[in-house]
Amino acid sequence: DVDLTQSPATLSAFLGDTVSISCRASQNVGNWSAWYHQRPGNAPNLLIQKTSNLQPAVSSRFSGTGSGTDFTLTIRNVESGDIGTYFCQQYSRAPWTFGQGTKVEI
Amino acid sequence: QVQLRESGPALVKPSETLSLNCSISGTSIINYYWSWLRQSPNKGLEWIGYSQLNVATVYNPSFKSRVTISIDKSRDLISLTLTSVTAADTAVYYCARRGPAAVFVGWGPGTLVTVSS
């Protein structure tokens, strides 16, 4: 299975900050990465697929970059609604796998 | 708008079978791939498998010998059964709509299943 390692595990930000979350894959997954946001008590919500393609209605404050084994989610101008946990996912090789999550606090 | 909702027992005894349903509304169940995933503190998010009616059913090898996903078109239901459960199967179980690529574009609210005697 492809292991995904996210860092940091927890991220503390001030409103208006720009923050980045890293996701490193144990094997080359090309551009087949996605990012999800999970608010406490809710299901995950897809933000980005194919590394950098924003889902409709997702704010342009979110962006994704990377390829191969290293991927980054960047959040500009952090807002209070951005709190929660962010997960990366690879879908290059089955079984599709997720990172362990990065908790964002304000 | 496509909506999903999981339902089933909240408590299952060890060695027994976990059975969950996911009801679909807002679309035809035959149009998409439907997945089951779960989330636990120990193992995080895990993809269990997916199915599209009359197209394909694929399971995560970690579950393959214990899991069945089926689709009931007449009732707009996707079912999950997981046999021989242990405490390690305690998790929030989600059904989700899989996109054309293997990402999960819409999720149910999830249902917590605890395995305990």
PDB file of N, CA, C and O in Angstrom, chain A residues 66-97:
ATOM      1  N   GLY A  66       2.456  20.172  -6.295  1.00  0.00           N
ATOM      2  CA  GLY A  66       3.280  18.989  -6.104  1.00  0.00           C
ATOM      3  C   GLY A  66       3.147  17.991  -7.222  1.00  0.00           C
ATOM      4  O   GLY A  66       2.380  18.184  -8.170  1.00  0.00           O
ATOM      5  N   SER A  67       3.907  16.936  -7.104  1.00  0.00           N
ATOM      6  CA  SER A  67       3.821  15.798  -8.022  1.00  0.00           C
ATOM      7  C   SER A  67       4.742  14.701  -7.513  1.00  0.00           C
ATOM      8  O   SER A  67       5.664  14.971  -6.727  1.00  0.00           O
ATOM      9  N   GLY A  68       4.483  13.491  -7.967  1.00  0.00           N
ATOM     10  CA  GLY A  68       5.360  12.382  -7.588  1.00  0.00           C
ATOM     11  C   GLY A  68       5.121  11.910  -6.166  1.00  0.00           C
ATOM     12  O   GLY A  68       4.195  11.148  -5.907  1.00  0.00           O
ATOM     13  N   THR A  69       5.967  12.366  -5.258  1.00  0.00           N
ATOM     14  CA  THR A  69       5.844  11.925  -3.862  1.00  0.00           C
ATOM     15  C   THR A  69       5.593  13.072  -2.897  1.00  0.00           C
ATOM     16  O   THR A  69       5.357  12.821  -1.706  1.00  0.00           O
ATOM     17  N   ASP A  70       5.667  14.306  -3.337  1.00  0.00           N
ATOM     18  CA  ASP A  70       5.547  15.443  -2.426  1.00  0.00           C
ATOM     19  C   ASP A  70       4.445  16.392  -2.861  1.00  0.00           C
ATOM     20  O   ASP A  70       4.475  16.896  -3.995  1.00  0.00           O
ATOM     21  N   PHE A  71       3.515  16.640  -1.950  1.00  0.00           N
ATOM     22  CA  PHE A  71       2.364  17.469  -2.238  1.00  0.00           C
ATOM     23  C   PHE A  71       2.151  18.470  -1.102  1.00  0.00           C
ATOM     24  O   PHE A  71       2.488  18.187   0.052  1.00  0.00           O
ATOM     25  N   THR A  72       1.582  19.617  -1.462  1.00  0.00           N
ATOM     26  CA  THR A  72       1.368  20.675  -0.479  1.00  0.00           C
ATOM     27  C   THR A  72      -0.007  21.298  -0.677  1.00  0.00           C
ATOM     28  O   THR A  72      -0.405  21.581  -1.804  1.00  0.00           O
ATOM     29  N   LEU A  73      -0.695  21.466   0.442  1.00  0.00           N
ATOM     30  CA  LEU A  73      -1.931  22.252   0.467  1.00  0.00           C
ATOM     31  C   LEU A  73      -1.606  23.578   1.139  1.00  0.00           C
ATOM     32  O   LEU A  73      -1.049  23.594   2.235  1.00  0.00           O
ATOM     33  N   THR A  74      -1.951  24.680   0.479  1.00  0.00           N
ATOM     34  CA  THR A  74      -1.725  26.010   1.038  1.00  0.00           C
ATOM     35  C   THR A  74      -3.058  26.698   1.241  1.00  0.00           C
ATOM     36  O   THR A  74      -3.932  26.648   0.361  1.00  0.00           O
ATOM     37  N   ILE A  75      -3.215  27.315   2.400  1.00  0.00           N
ATOM     38  CA  ILE A  75      -4.412  28.091   2.705  1.00  0.00           C
ATOM     39  C   ILE A  75      -3.966  29.535   2.925  1.00  0.00           C
ATOM     40  O   ILE A  75      -3.172  29.811   3.825  1.00  0.00           O
ATOM     41  N   ARG A  76      -4.461  30.432   2.083  1.00  0.00           N
ATOM     42  CA  ARG A  76      -4.154  31.852   2.234  1.00  0.00           C
ATOM     43  C   ARG A  76      -5.234  32.531   3.057  1.00  0.00           C
ATOM     44  O   ARG A  76      -6.402  32.150   3.015  1.00  0.00           O
ATOM     45  N   ASN A  77      -4.836  33.569   3.772  1.00  0.00           N
ATOM     46  CA  ASN A  77      -5.807  34.370   4.534  1.00  0.00           C
ATOM     47  C   ASN A  77      -6.725  33.479   5.371  1.00  0.00           C
ATOM     48  O   ASN A  77      -7.952  33.496   5.221  1.00  0.00           O
ATOM     49  N   VAL A  78      -6.124  32.735   6.263  1.00  0.00           N
ATOM     50  CA  VAL A  78      -6.863  31.778   7.074  1.00  0.00           C
ATOM     51  C   VAL A  78      -8.066  32.451   7.740  1.00  0.00           C
ATOM     52  O   VAL A  78      -7.958  33.540   8.308  1.00  0.00           O
ATOM     53  N   GLU A  79      -9.209  31.761   7.655  1.00  0.00           N
ATOM     54  CA  GLU A  79     -10.444  32.230   8.273  1.00  0.00           C
ATOM     55  C   GLU A  79     -10.877  31.252   9.367  1.00  0.00           C
ATOM     56  O   GLU A  79     -10.426  30.108   9.407  1.00  0.00           O
ATOM     57  N   SER A  80     -11.806  31.696  10.204  1.00  0.00           N
ATOM     58  CA  SER A  80     -12.236  30.856  11.327  1.00  0.00           C
ATOM     59  C   SER A  80     -12.885  29.559  10.838  1.00  0.00           C
ATOM     60  O   SER A  80     -12.781  28.521  11.487  1.00  0.00           O
ATOM     61  N   GLY A  81     -13.527  29.598   9.688  1.00  0.00           N
ATOM     62  CA  GLY A  81     -14.169  28.402   9.149  1.00  0.00           C
ATOM     63  C   GLY A  81     -13.202  27.368   8.622  1.00  0.00           C
ATOM     64  O   GLY A  81     -13.622  26.264   8.236  1.00  0.00           O
ATOM     65  N   ASP A  82     -11.915  27.690   8.607  1.00  0.00           N
ATOM     66  CA  ASP A  82     -10.918  26.749   8.100  1.00  0.00           C
ATOM     67  C   ASP A  82     -10.465  25.756   9.161  1.00  0.00           C
ATOM     68  O   ASP A  82      -9.675  24.854   8.864  1.00  0.00           O
ATOM     69  N   ILE A  83     -10.939  25.919  10.393  1.00  0.00           N
ATOM     70  CA  ILE A  83     -10.505  24.996  11.445  1.00  0.00           C
ATOM     71  C   ILE A  83     -10.991  23.585  11.130  1.00  0.00           C
ATOM     72  O   ILE A  83     -11.981  23.382  10.426  1.00  0.00           O
ATOM     73  N   GLY A  84     -10.273  22.625  11.653  1.00  0.00           N
ATOM     74  CA  GLY A  84     -10.618  21.230  11.425  1.00  0.00           C
ATOM     75  C   GLY A  84      -9.379  20.469  11.019  1.00  0.00           C
ATOM     76  O   GLY A  84      -8.256  20.909  11.239  1.00  0.00           O
ATOM     77  N   THR A  85      -9.606  19.305  10.432  1.00  0.00           N
ATOM     78  CA  THR A  85      -8.512  18.430  10.049  1.00  0.00           C
ATOM     79  C   THR A  85      -8.492  18.279   8.531  1.00  0.00           C
ATOM     80  O   THR A  85      -9.551  18.120   7.908  1.00  0.00           O
ATOM     81  N   TYR A  86      -7.295  18.331   7.975  1.00  0.00           N
ATOM     82  CA  TYR A  86      -7.096  18.202   6.535  1.00  0.00           C
ATOM     83  C   TYR A  86      -6.394  16.878   6.248  1.00  0.00           C
ATOM     84  O   TYR A  86      -5.420  16.525   6.925  1.00  0.00           O
ATOM     85  N   PHE A  87      -6.920  16.186   5.250  1.00  0.00           N
ATOM     86  CA  PHE A  87      -6.378  14.887   4.863  1.00  0.00           C
ATOM     87  C   PHE A  87      -5.963  14.905   3.402  1.00  0.00           C
ATOM     88  O   PHE A  87      -6.676  15.436   2.555  1.00  0.00           O
ATOM     89  N   CYS A  88      -4.823  14.301   3.107  1.00  0.00           N
ATOM     90  CA  CYS A  88      -4.487  14.028   1.709  1.00  0.00           C
ATOM     91  C   CYS A  88      -4.894  12.596   1.382  1.00  0.00           C
ATOM     92  O   CYS A  88      -5.045  11.758   2.281  1.00  0.00           O
ATOM     93  N   GLN A  89      -5.083  12.336   0.107  1.00  0.00           N
ATOM     94  CA  GLN A  89      -5.436  11.001  -0.385  1.00  0.00           C
ATOM     95  C   GLN A  89      -4.692  10.769  -1.690  1.00  0.00           C
ATOM     96  O   GLN A  89      -4.510  11.693  -2.479  1.00  0.00           O
ATOM     97  N   GLN A  90      -4.258   9.525  -1.890  1.00  0.00           N
ATOM     98  CA  GLN A  90      -3.695   9.159  -3.197  1.00  0.00           C
ATOM     99  C   GLN A  90      -4.640   8.195  -3.873  1.00  0.00           C
ATOM    100  O   GLN A  90      -5.239   7.322  -3.227  1.00  0.00           O
ATOM    101  N   TYR A  91      -4.770   8.354  -5.179  1.00  0.00           N
ATOM    102  CA  TYR A  91      -5.606   7.417  -5.922  1.00  0.00           C
ATOM    103  C   TYR A  91      -4.889   6.966  -7.197  1.00  0.00           C
ATOM    104  O   TYR A  91      -5.504   6.698  -8.226  1.00  0.00           O
ATOM    105  N   SER A  92      -3.581   6.877  -7.062  1.00  0.00           N
ATOM    106  CA  SER A  92      -2.779   6.326  -8.150  1.00  0.00           C
ATOM    107  C   SER A  92      -2.793   4.808  -8.122  1.00  0.00           C
ATOM    108  O   SER A  92      -2.846   4.160  -9.179  1.00  0.00           O
ATOM    109  N   ARG A  93      -2.691   4.240  -6.930  1.00  0.00           N
ATOM    110  CA  ARG A  93      -2.580   2.793  -6.773  1.00  0.00           C
ATOM    111  C   ARG A  93      -3.577   2.318  -5.736  1.00  0.00           C
ATOM    112  O   ARG A  93      -3.598   2.824  -4.617  1.00  0.00           O
ATOM    113  N   ALA A  94      -4.395   1.335  -6.108  1.00  0.00           N
ATOM    114  CA  ALA A  94      -5.290   0.732  -5.134  1.00  0.00           C
ATOM    115  C   ALA A  94      -4.479  -0.164  -4.199  1.00  0.00           C
ATOM    116  O   ALA A  94      -3.512  -0.795  -4.643  1.00  0.00           O
ATOM    117  N   PRO A  95      -4.852  -0.244  -2.924  1.00  0.00           N
ATOM    118  CA  PRO A  95      -5.984   0.449  -2.309  1.00  0.00           C
ATOM    119  C   PRO A  95      -5.695   1.920  -2.084  1.00  0.00           C
ATOM    120  O   PRO A  95      -4.578   2.293  -1.705  1.00  0.00           O
ATOM    121  N   TRP A  96      -6.656   2.775  -2.378  1.00  0.00           N
ATOM    122  CA  TRP A  96      -6.499   4.194  -2.174  1.00  0.00           C
ATOM    123  C   TRP A  96      -6.332   4.479  -0.694  1.00  0.00           C
ATOM    124  O   TRP A  96      -7.004   3.862   0.148  1.00  0.00           O
ATOM    125  N   THR A  97      -5.426   5.370  -0.378  1.00  0.00           N
ATOM    126  CA  THR A  97      -5.055   5.577   1.012  1.00  0.00           C
ATOM    127  C   THR A  97      -5.058   7.060   1.358  1.00  0.00           C
ATOM    128  O   THR A  97      -4.989   7.926   0.474  1.00  0.00           O
TER     129      THR A  97
END
